[in-house]
Structure formats: structure tokens, C-alpha cells
C-alpha positions in Angstrom: -33.0 -13.0 -31.2 -34.2 -15.6 -28.6 -31.4 -15.9 -27.1 -30.5 -11.8 -25.9 -34.6 -11.8 -24.6 -33.6 -15.1 -22.4 -30.3 -12.5 -21.4 -32.8 -9.3 -21.4 -35.3 -11.4 -18.9 -32.2 -13.0 -16.6 -31.0 -9.4 -15.9 -34.0 -8.2 -14.9 -34.9 -10.4 -12.8 -31.7 -11.1 -10.6 -32.0 -7.2 -10.9 -35.6 -7.1 -9.1 -34.2 -10.3 -6.8 -32.1 -8.1 -4.7 -29.0 -8.9 -5.7 -26.2 -6.5 -3.8 -24.3 -4.2 -5.7 -20.8 -4.7 -5.4 -19.9 -1.9 -2.7 -22.7 -3.1 0.1 -21.0 -4.7 2.4 -21.9 -6.3 6.1 -21.2 -5.0 9.2 -19.4 -8.2 9.8 -17.2 -8.0 6.7 -16.4 -4.3 7.2 -15.4 -5.2 11.1 -13.3 -8.2 9.6 -11.8 -5.9 6.8 -10.5 -3.2 9.4 -9.4 -6.1 11.8 -7.2 -7.4 8.7 -6.2 -3.8 7.4 -4.7 -3.5 10.8 -2.7 -6.7 11.5 -0.9 -5.3 8.1 -0.1 -2.5 9.1 0.8 -3.2 12.9 3.2 -5.5 10.9 4.7 -2.8 8.6 5.5 -1.2 11.6 7.5 -4.3 12.6 9.1 -4.4 9.6 10.0 -0.2 10.0 12.0 -1.8 12.4 13.8 -4.6 11.5 17.0 -4.9 11.3 17.0 -8.2 9.8 15.8 -5.9 5.8 19.1 -5.3 5.5 23.1 -6.4 6.5 24.0 -3.5 8.1 22.0 -3.1 11.5 20.1 0.1 9.6 16.4 0.6 10.1 13.9 2.5 7.7 12.8 4.0 11.3 16.3 5.8 11.4 15.7 7.7 8.2 12.0 7.9 8.7 10.9 7.6 12.0 7.1 6.9 12.3 7.1 7.3 8.3 7.9 10.3 8.3 9.2 12.0 4.7 8.1 9.2 2.6 4.9 11.1 1.2 3.5 8.1 0.0 0.6 11.2 -2.0 2.7 11.9 -3.8 3.3 9.0 -5.6 4.4 8.3 -8.8 6.7 11.0 -9.8 10.6 11.4 -10.9 12.0 10.4 -8.5 15.8 11.7 -8.5 17.4 8.7 -6.7 16.2 5.8 -9.5 16.5 8.8 -12.4 12.6 8.5 -13.5 9.1 9.0 -12.8 9.0 5.4 -10.0 6.4 4.4 -7.8 6.2 4.0 -4.2 6.9 0.9 -3.5 10.8 0.9 -6.0 12.0 3.7 -3.2 11.2 1.8 -0.9 13.6 -1.2 -2.6 15.7 1.6 -3.8 15.9 2.2 0.5 16.6 -1.0 1.2 19.2 -1.6 -1.7 21.4 1.6 -0.1 20.6 3.1 3.1 20.0 -0.6 4.4 22.5 -3.0 2.6 19.6 -5.6 2.0 17.9 -7.2 -0.7 14.6 -5.7 -2.8 11.4 -7.1 -2.4 8.6 -7.6 -5.1 6.0 -5.5 -5.6 3.2 -8.1 -4.6 5.4 -9.6 -1.4 3.9 -9.5 1.8 5.9 -7.8 3.3 6.0 -4.8 1.1 2.5 -4.8 1.3 3.3 -4.6 4.8 5.3 -1.7 4.3 2.9 0.2 2.0 0.2 0.3 4.0 2.4 1.2 7.3 3.6 4.4 5.6 0.0 4.9 4.1 -1.3 4.5 7.2 0.6 7.2 9.0 -0.2 9.8 6.0 -3.7 8.5 6.4 -5.9 12.5 5.9 -3.0 13.8 3.6 -4.3 15.3 0.3 -3.4 13.2 -2.9 -0.9 14.6 -4.7 0.8 12.8 -7.1 3.8 14.2 -9.1 4.4 16.6 -5.9 7.6 16.7 -4.6 
């Protein structure tokens, strides 16, 4: 019982001391994080037009200028080309393998993160509708 009392006192003390909650950020934090995000989006845009992702000179922007017709807001959804419900990164890999004749990227590859950030940035403001075609 003593341990529970000590824990309760510690929780109350920390709460009273004004410990910031997880969703409180400084203006400097927000500015730094926005700058980092903007840099990743810029990198994604550069990859979108980079023929080095494939082997045949085709780039993502040839089929999807400005990430058109990518609809990140509808994933996960059934993707006919893959024959299953898939996430957007899986469809990006399908495009890398097929039209671009390149190699897949791991889901956590910084290049994949940049490409997904760019796609989503281009569709900002569009209502989320997972599963919609």
C-alpha cells in the first residue's frame, strides 16, 4: 500500500508542477518541424521527377503530374493491380517495379517517406475516405 501512496503522491506532484502535456509545443518546435517536413516534401517532389528511380527513363510525373490521380486519402483500399487491400506505399512500389522498371523501396526508406509526403502534400485539404475508388 505504501508504494501505491508514493506513486499517487508523485503523480500529483508532477501534475501540480506544471509538466507540459504531450501535445504542447513551442513555436520554435513547430517552426523547426515544419521546416523539416517542407524539406522532405521537396525531396519527394525531386524523386517524383527522377529517372534514376527506374531503369527505363520513365518518371512518376509522366503518369501522375503533381501526384495527380494518386488519391492518398483513399488508402488503404482494394488495389486491382495488387489483388488485395493495400497501403499507398505498396502501390508506389508497384509503380516503381512496373512502369519504371526499378526496384522496390522499403516502407521505412527515407525516399519512400519523401514520396509519400509529397503525394499527401499535393492532396492536402481533401477529405479522408479510406477504401473509396
